[in-house]
CSV table of C-alpha atoms and ligand atoms in Angstrom, one decimal:
chain,number,residue,atom,x,y,z
A,1,MET,CA,-27.9,-1.0,-15.3
A,2,PRO,CA,-24.0,-0.9,-15.8
A,3,PRO,CA,-22.0,-2.1,-12.6
A,4,THR,CA,-21.2,0.7,-10.5
A,5,SER,CA,-17.3,1.0,-10.3
A,6,THR,CA,-16.8,-0.7,-6.5
A,7,GLU,CA,-19.1,-4.1,-8.1
A,8,LEU,CA,-15.9,-4.1,-10.7
A,9,PRO,CA,-13.3,-6.8,-10.1
A,10,VAL,CA,-9.8,-6.2,-9.2
A,11,ALA,CA,-7.6,-7.2,-12.2
A,12,VAL,CA,-4.6,-9.4,-12.0
A,13,PHE,CA,-2.0,-10.3,-14.9
A,14,ASP,CA,0.9,-12.2,-15.0
A,15,SER,CA,3.4,-14.0,-17.8
A,16,GLY,CA,1.2,-17.1,-16.9
A,17,VAL,CA,0.1,-19.0,-13.9
A,18,GLY,CA,2.7,-18.0,-11.4
A,19,GLY,CA,0.7,-14.6,-10.5
A,20,LEU,CA,-1.8,-17.1,-9.0
A,21,THR,CA,0.5,-17.1,-5.8
A,22,VAL,CA,-0.5,-13.3,-5.5
A,23,LEU,CA,-4.2,-14.1,-6.2
A,24,HIS,CA,-4.3,-16.4,-3.6
A,25,GLU,CA,-3.6,-14.3,-1.2
A,26,CYS,CA,-6.0,-11.7,-2.4
A,27,LEU,CA,-8.7,-14.5,-2.3
A,28,VAL,CA,-7.7,-15.1,1.3
A,29,SER,CA,-7.6,-11.9,2.7
A,30,LEU,CA,-9.8,-9.7,1.0
A,31,PRO,CA,-12.7,-12.6,-0.1
A,32,HIS,CA,-15.4,-10.2,-0.3
A,33,GLU,CA,-13.6,-8.8,-3.4
A,34,ASP,CA,-14.3,-10.4,-7.2
A,35,TYR,CA,-10.9,-11.0,-9.2
A,36,LEU,CA,-10.5,-11.3,-13.0
A,37,TYR,CA,-6.9,-12.9,-13.9
A,38,LEU,CA,-5.3,-12.9,-17.0
A,39,GLY,CA,-2.1,-15.7,-17.5
A,40,ASP,CA,-0.2,-14.8,-20.6
A,41,THR,CA,0.6,-18.5,-21.0
A,42,ALA,CA,1.3,-18.1,-24.6
A,43,ARG,CA,4.3,-16.1,-24.2
A,44,PHE,CA,6.0,-17.3,-20.5
A,45,PRO,CA,8.4,-17.0,-19.5
A,46,TYR,CA,9.1,-13.2,-19.4
A,47,GLY,CA,12.2,-13.7,-17.4
A,48,ASP,CA,14.2,-13.4,-20.3
A,49,ARG,CA,12.8,-11.2,-22.5
A,50,SER,CA,14.1,-7.5,-23.5
A,51,PRO,CA,12.2,-4.3,-21.1
A,52,ARG,CA,11.0,-3.2,-24.6
A,53,GLU,CA,9.2,-6.6,-25.1
A,54,LEU,CA,8.1,-6.5,-21.5
A,55,LEU,CA,6.5,-2.9,-21.8
A,56,ALA,CA,4.5,-3.9,-24.9
A,57,PHE,CA,3.0,-7.1,-23.4
A,58,ALA,CA,2.1,-5.2,-20.1
A,59,ARG,CA,0.5,-2.7,-22.4
A,60,GLU,CA,-1.4,-5.2,-24.3
A,61,LEU,CA,-2.6,-7.2,-21.2
A,62,ALA,CA,-3.6,-4.2,-19.3
A,63,GLY,CA,-5.6,-3.4,-22.5
A,64,ILE,CA,-7.4,-6.5,-22.5
A,65,LEU,CA,-8.7,-5.9,-18.9
A,66,LEU,CA,-9.5,-2.7,-19.1
A,67,ASP,CA,-11.9,-3.5,-22.1
A,68,GLU,CA,-13.0,-6.3,-19.9
A,69,GLY,CA,-13.9,-3.8,-16.8
A,70,THR,CA,-11.8,-3.0,-13.6
A,71,LYS,CA,-11.6,-1.0,-11.0
A,72,LEU,CA,-7.7,-2.0,-10.1
A,73,LEU,CA,-5.1,-3.1,-12.0
A,74,VAL,CA,-2.5,-5.4,-10.1
A,75,VAL,CA,0.9,-6.3,-11.9
A,76,ALA,CA,1.7,-9.4,-10.3
A,77,CYS,CA,4.6,-10.0,-12.4
A,78,ASN,CA,7.8,-9.2,-11.2
A,79,SER,CA,9.4,-9.2,-14.5
A,80,ALA,CA,6.9,-6.9,-16.2
A,81,THR,CA,6.4,-4.7,-13.3
A,82,ALA,CA,10.4,-4.0,-13.1
A,83,ALA,CA,10.6,-3.3,-16.9
A,84,ALA,CA,7.1,-1.4,-17.2
A,85,LEU,CA,5.5,0.1,-14.3
A,86,PRO,CA,6.7,3.6,-14.7
A,87,ALA,CA,5.4,3.8,-18.2
A,88,LEU,CA,2.2,2.1,-17.8
A,89,ARG,CA,1.5,4.3,-14.6
A,90,GLU,CA,1.8,7.2,-16.4
A,91,GLU,CA,-0.4,6.0,-19.3
A,92,LEU,CA,-3.1,5.0,-17.1
A,93,GLU,CA,-3.5,8.0,-15.5
A,94,GLY,CA,-7.0,9.0,-14.5
A,95,ARG,CA,-8.5,6.0,-15.9
A,96,VAL,CA,-7.4,2.8,-13.5
A,97,PRO,CA,-5.3,2.7,-9.9
A,98,LEU,CA,-2.0,0.7,-10.8
A,99,ILE,CA,-0.4,-1.7,-8.2
A,100,GLY,CA,3.3,-3.5,-9.1
A,101,VAL,CA,4.8,-6.2,-6.8
A,102,VAL,CA,8.2,-4.4,-6.9
A,103,ARG,CA,7.4,-1.7,-4.1
A,104,PRO,CA,5.5,-3.4,-1.6
A,105,GLU,CA,7.7,-5.8,-1.4
A,106,SER,CA,10.8,-3.6,-0.8
A,107,ARG,CA,8.7,-2.0,1.9
A,108,LEU,CA,8.3,-5.2,4.0
A,109,ALA,CA,12.1,-6.0,3.1
A,110,ALA,CA,12.8,-2.4,4.7
A,111,ALA,CA,10.9,-2.7,7.7
A,112,ALA,CA,11.8,-6.6,8.5
A,113,THR,CA,15.5,-6.1,8.0
A,114,ARG,CA,17.8,-5.6,11.1
A,115,SER,CA,21.5,-5.3,9.3
A,116,GLY,CA,20.7,-3.8,6.1
A,117,ARG,CA,21.5,-6.9,4.4
A,118,VAL,CA,18.8,-7.7,2.0
A,119,GLY,CA,19.0,-10.7,-0.2
A,120,LEU,CA,16.8,-10.9,-3.7
A,121,ILE,CA,16.1,-13.8,-5.8
A,122,ALA,CA,14.4,-13.0,-9.3
A,123,THR,CA,14.8,-13.6,-13.1
A,124,PRO,CA,17.5,-11.9,-15.1
A,125,ALA,CA,15.4,-9.1,-16.6
A,126,THR,CA,14.2,-8.2,-13.0
A,127,VAL,CA,17.5,-8.1,-11.9
A,128,ALA,CA,19.0,-6.2,-14.6
A,129,SER,CA,16.3,-3.6,-14.2
A,130,GLY,CA,17.6,-2.4,-10.8
A,131,ALA,CA,14.3,-1.6,-9.9
A,132,TYR,CA,14.5,-3.3,-6.5
A,133,GLU,CA,18.0,-1.6,-5.7
A,134,ARG,CA,15.9,1.9,-6.5
A,135,ALA,CA,12.7,1.0,-4.6
A,136,LEU,CA,14.9,-0.8,-1.5
A,137,ALA,CA,16.9,2.1,-1.3
A,138,ASP,CA,13.6,4.9,-1.0
A,139,ALA,CA,11.9,2.4,1.0
A,140,SER,CA,14.8,1.9,3.7
A,141,GLY,CA,16.1,5.6,3.5
A,142,GLY,CA,19.1,4.2,2.0
A,143,ARG,CA,19.9,2.5,5.0
A,144,ALA,CA,19.6,-1.2,3.5
A,145,GLU,CA,22.0,-2.5,0.8
A,146,LEU,CA,20.7,-5.0,-1.9
A,147,HIS,CA,22.2,-8.4,-3.0
A,148,ALA,CA,20.7,-9.5,-5.9
A,149,VAL,CA,20.9,-13.2,-7.5
A,150,ALA,CA,19.5,-13.7,-11.2
A,151,SER,CA,18.1,-17.3,-11.7
A,152,ALA,CA,17.4,-17.9,-15.3
A,153,GLU,CA,16.2,-21.4,-14.7
A,154,LEU,CA,14.3,-21.9,-11.3
A,155,ALA,CA,10.8,-20.4,-12.8
A,156,PRO,CA,10.5,-22.6,-15.3
A,157,MET,CA,12.0,-25.6,-13.4
A,158,ILE,CA,9.4,-25.0,-10.7
A,159,GLN,CA,6.9,-24.5,-13.5
A,160,ASN,CA,7.6,-27.4,-15.2
A,161,GLY,CA,8.1,-29.9,-12.0
A,162,GLY,CA,5.7,-31.7,-10.2
A,163,GLU,CA,7.0,-32.8,-7.1
A,164,VAL,CA,9.9,-30.9,-5.5
A,165,ASP,CA,12.9,-32.8,-6.4
A,166,GLU,CA,16.6,-33.0,-6.0
A,167,ARG,CA,16.9,-30.8,-9.2
A,168,THR,CA,15.1,-28.1,-7.6
A,169,VAL,CA,16.8,-28.2,-4.1
A,170,GLU,CA,20.3,-27.7,-5.9
A,171,CYS,CA,18.9,-24.8,-8.2
A,172,VAL,CA,17.8,-23.2,-5.2
A,173,GLU,CA,20.9,-23.7,-3.5
A,174,ARG,CA,22.9,-22.1,-6.2
A,175,ALA,CA,20.7,-19.3,-6.1
A,176,CYS,CA,21.0,-19.1,-2.2
A,177,ALA,CA,25.1,-19.6,-1.8
A,178,PRO,CA,25.9,-15.5,-2.7
A,179,LEU,CA,23.1,-14.6,-0.4
A,180,ARG,CA,24.3,-16.7,2.5
A,181,GLY,CA,28.0,-15.4,1.9
A,182,ALA,CA,26.9,-12.0,2.0
A,183,ARG,CA,25.0,-12.8,5.3
A,184,VAL,CA,21.6,-11.6,4.5
A,185,ASP,CA,18.9,-11.0,7.2
A,186,THR,CA,16.1,-10.4,5.0
A,187,VAL,CA,15.3,-12.2,1.3
A,188,ILE,CA,12.9,-10.8,-1.3
A,189,LEU,CA,11.0,-13.6,-3.5
A,190,GLY,CA,11.3,-11.5,-6.5
A,191,CYS,CA,9.4,-13.9,-8.6
A,192,THR,CA,6.0,-15.0,-8.3
A,193,HIS,CA,6.9,-18.9,-8.8
A,194,TYR,CA,9.4,-19.0,-5.6
A,195,PRO,CA,6.7,-19.3,-2.9
A,196,LEU,CA,5.7,-23.0,-4.6
A,197,VAL,CA,9.6,-23.6,-3.1
A,198,ARG,CA,9.2,-21.3,0.1
A,199,PRO,CA,10.3,-24.4,2.6
A,200,VAL,CA,13.4,-25.4,0.6
A,201,LEU,CA,14.2,-21.7,0.5
A,202,GLN,CA,13.5,-21.1,4.2
A,203,ARG,CA,15.4,-24.6,5.5
A,204,THR,CA,18.6,-23.3,3.0
A,205,LEU,CA,18.5,-19.6,3.9
A,206,GLY,CA,18.4,-21.1,7.6
A,207,ARG,CA,15.3,-20.4,9.8
A,208,GLU,CA,16.4,-16.8,11.1
A,209,VAL,CA,16.6,-15.3,7.6
A,210,GLU,CA,12.9,-13.2,7.0
A,211,ILE,CA,11.1,-14.5,3.9
A,212,VAL,CA,9.4,-11.6,2.0
A,213,SER,CA,6.9,-12.6,-1.0
A,214,SER,CA,5.2,-10.3,-3.0
A,215,GLY,CA,1.3,-12.1,-2.1
A,216,GLU,CA,1.6,-11.1,1.3
A,217,ALA,CA,2.8,-7.2,0.4
A,218,ILE,CA,0.0,-7.1,-2.4
A,219,ALA,CA,-2.9,-8.0,-0.6
A,220,ALA,CA,-2.2,-5.3,1.8
A,221,GLU,CA,-1.5,-2.4,-0.4
A,222,VAL,CA,-5.1,-3.8,-2.3
A,223,GLU,CA,-6.8,-3.1,0.7
A,224,ARG,CA,-5.2,0.0,1.3
A,225,GLU,CA,-5.7,1.2,-2.3
A,226,LEU,CA,-9.4,0.4,-2.8
A,227,ASP,CA,-10.0,2.3,0.8
A,228,ALA,CA,-8.5,5.3,-0.3
A,229,ALA,CA,-10.2,5.4,-3.5
A,230,GLY,CA,-13.6,4.2,-1.9
A,231,LEU,CA,-13.6,1.4,-4.5
A,232,SER,CA,-13.9,-1.2,-2.1
A,233,ALA,CA,-16.6,-3.8,-2.2
A,234,PRO,CA,-19.0,-4.8,1.0
A,235,THR,CA,-17.6,-6.8,3.2
A,236,ASP,CA,-20.8,-9.2,3.8
A,237,ARG,CA,-20.5,-10.8,0.8
A,238,ARG,CA,-18.2,-13.5,-0.9
A,239,GLY,CA,-16.9,-12.4,-4.2
A,240,ASP,CA,-16.0,-14.6,-7.2
A,241,TYR,CA,-12.9,-15.1,-9.7
A,242,ARG,CA,-12.6,-15.5,-13.1
A,243,PHE,CA,-9.8,-16.5,-15.1
A,244,LEU,CA,-8.1,-15.6,-19.0
A,245,ALA,CA,-5.2,-17.1,-20.8
A,246,SER,CA,-3.5,-16.6,-23.7
A,247,GLY,CA,-2.5,-20.1,-23.9
A,248,ASP,CA,-4.5,-23.3,-23.8
A,249,PRO,CA,-7.0,-22.8,-21.2
A,250,GLU,CA,-7.6,-26.2,-19.8
A,251,ALA,CA,-3.5,-26.3,-19.5
A,252,PHE,CA,-3.6,-23.4,-17.7
A,253,ARG,CA,-6.9,-24.8,-15.3
A,254,ARG,CA,-4.7,-28.1,-14.6
A,255,LEU,CA,-1.2,-26.1,-13.8
A,256,GLY,CA,-2.9,-23.3,-12.1
A,257,THR,CA,-4.7,-25.4,-9.5
A,258,ARG,CA,-1.4,-26.1,-7.9
A,259,PHE,CA,-0.5,-22.4,-7.6
A,260,LEU,CA,-3.6,-21.1,-7.0
A,261,GLN,CA,-4.3,-24.0,-4.0
A,262,LEU,CA,-8.2,-23.3,-4.8
A,263,PRO,CA,-10.4,-25.0,-7.7
A,264,ILE,CA,-10.4,-23.4,-11.1
A,265,ALA,CA,-13.4,-23.8,-12.8
A,266,GLY,CA,-13.7,-22.2,-16.1
A,267,VAL,CA,-10.9,-20.0,-18.1
A,268,ARG,CA,-11.5,-18.0,-21.2
A,269,HIS,CA,-9.0,-17.8,-23.9
A,270,VAL,CA,-7.9,-14.7,-25.1
A,271,GLU,CA,-5.7,-13.9,-28.1
A,272,VAL,CA,-2.1,-11.5,-27.7
A,273,VAL,CA,0.2,-10.7,-30.6
A,274,PRO,CA,2.3,-13.9,-31.1
A,275,ALA,CA,6.0,-13.1,-29.5
A,276,GLY,CA,9.3,-14.0,-30.7
A,277,PRO,CA,11.1,-17.0,-29.0
A,278,VAL,CA,12.7,-16.5,-25.9
A,279,PRO,CA,16.3,-15.4,-25.9
A,280,ALA,CA,19.1,-18.1,-25.1
A,281,ALA,CA,19.7,-17.7,-21.1
A,282,THR,CA,21.7,-14.8,-20.6
A,283,GLY,CA,24.3,-17.1,-18.4
A,284,ALA,CA,23.5,-15.1,-15.2
A,285,ALA,CA,24.3,-16.6,-12.1
A,286,ALA,CA,22.2,-19.4,-10.6
B,301,LIG,N1,5.7,-13.8,-13.4
B,301,LIG,C1,7.1,-13.9,-13.7
B,301,LIG,C2,8.3,-13.1,-12.9
B,301,LIG,O1,7.9,-13.0,-11.9
B,301,LIG,C3,7.7,-15.3,-13.8
B,301,LIG,C4,9.0,-15.9,-14.2
B,301,LIG,C5,8.7,-15.5,-15.9
B,301,LIG,O2,8.0,-15.3,-16.8
B,301,LIG,O3,10.1,-16.1,-16.4
B,301,LIG,O4,8.8,-12.5,-12.5
């Protein structure tokens, strides 16, 4: 018997292992759901790629996950959400509900800010898209102002590094300096990797600054969306979680465990269209 819609997994995709920080929150908040995660490790990083390229990647990954079977698609990657979500939403209309990270995070930030000065740290692609400016203006009714900092180096540094070291601290300090200067009271972590250095960010920004990350925002959004569509799994069960990766499955498993903070058993390889090299850094701040 084919599975009913409620029995299908929630599918999550990202440029690599970073979206596992989003999956982590979903697994903790909604443990009764099944999950299927796809990490595009073969084409990581996304943060310096063009909107056109990111839309093509997002289309391809969404297609793979739809073929596998899913009842809800989560674009956990901020760069892909910022570049591709409106077009992808139109294309998938009537086939599967779609959630991106920009709007849920912006809503949390609009609710958290008292001064109306909100900071964003994200990849150059995400900052250049202007997606957070638009989403925050919508969410706050134009009352909040965004101060955005692009960091080309922080995500790859977190991914390639093991322990947090001095270089990471310096990179975080460079990203936070303009936000401290702008006296923001809320900061959006606009990249899947940043929750791994949250303590360094909080220490640098000061404890009075509220940090908003996509994991917490997305888990609540997934729950709302599934309830509204009548697609929630029964809560008296424990769901499972499975992984696909476009790069080396064993490397994904090893690296991913640090981001997921839960065991990763098996990872299946999937083919994607090879991408050109990542363009040289844009020279954006931090
Ligand atoms: N998932 C990406 C993002 O959130 C991580 C960074 C990258 O791929 O460059 O933007």
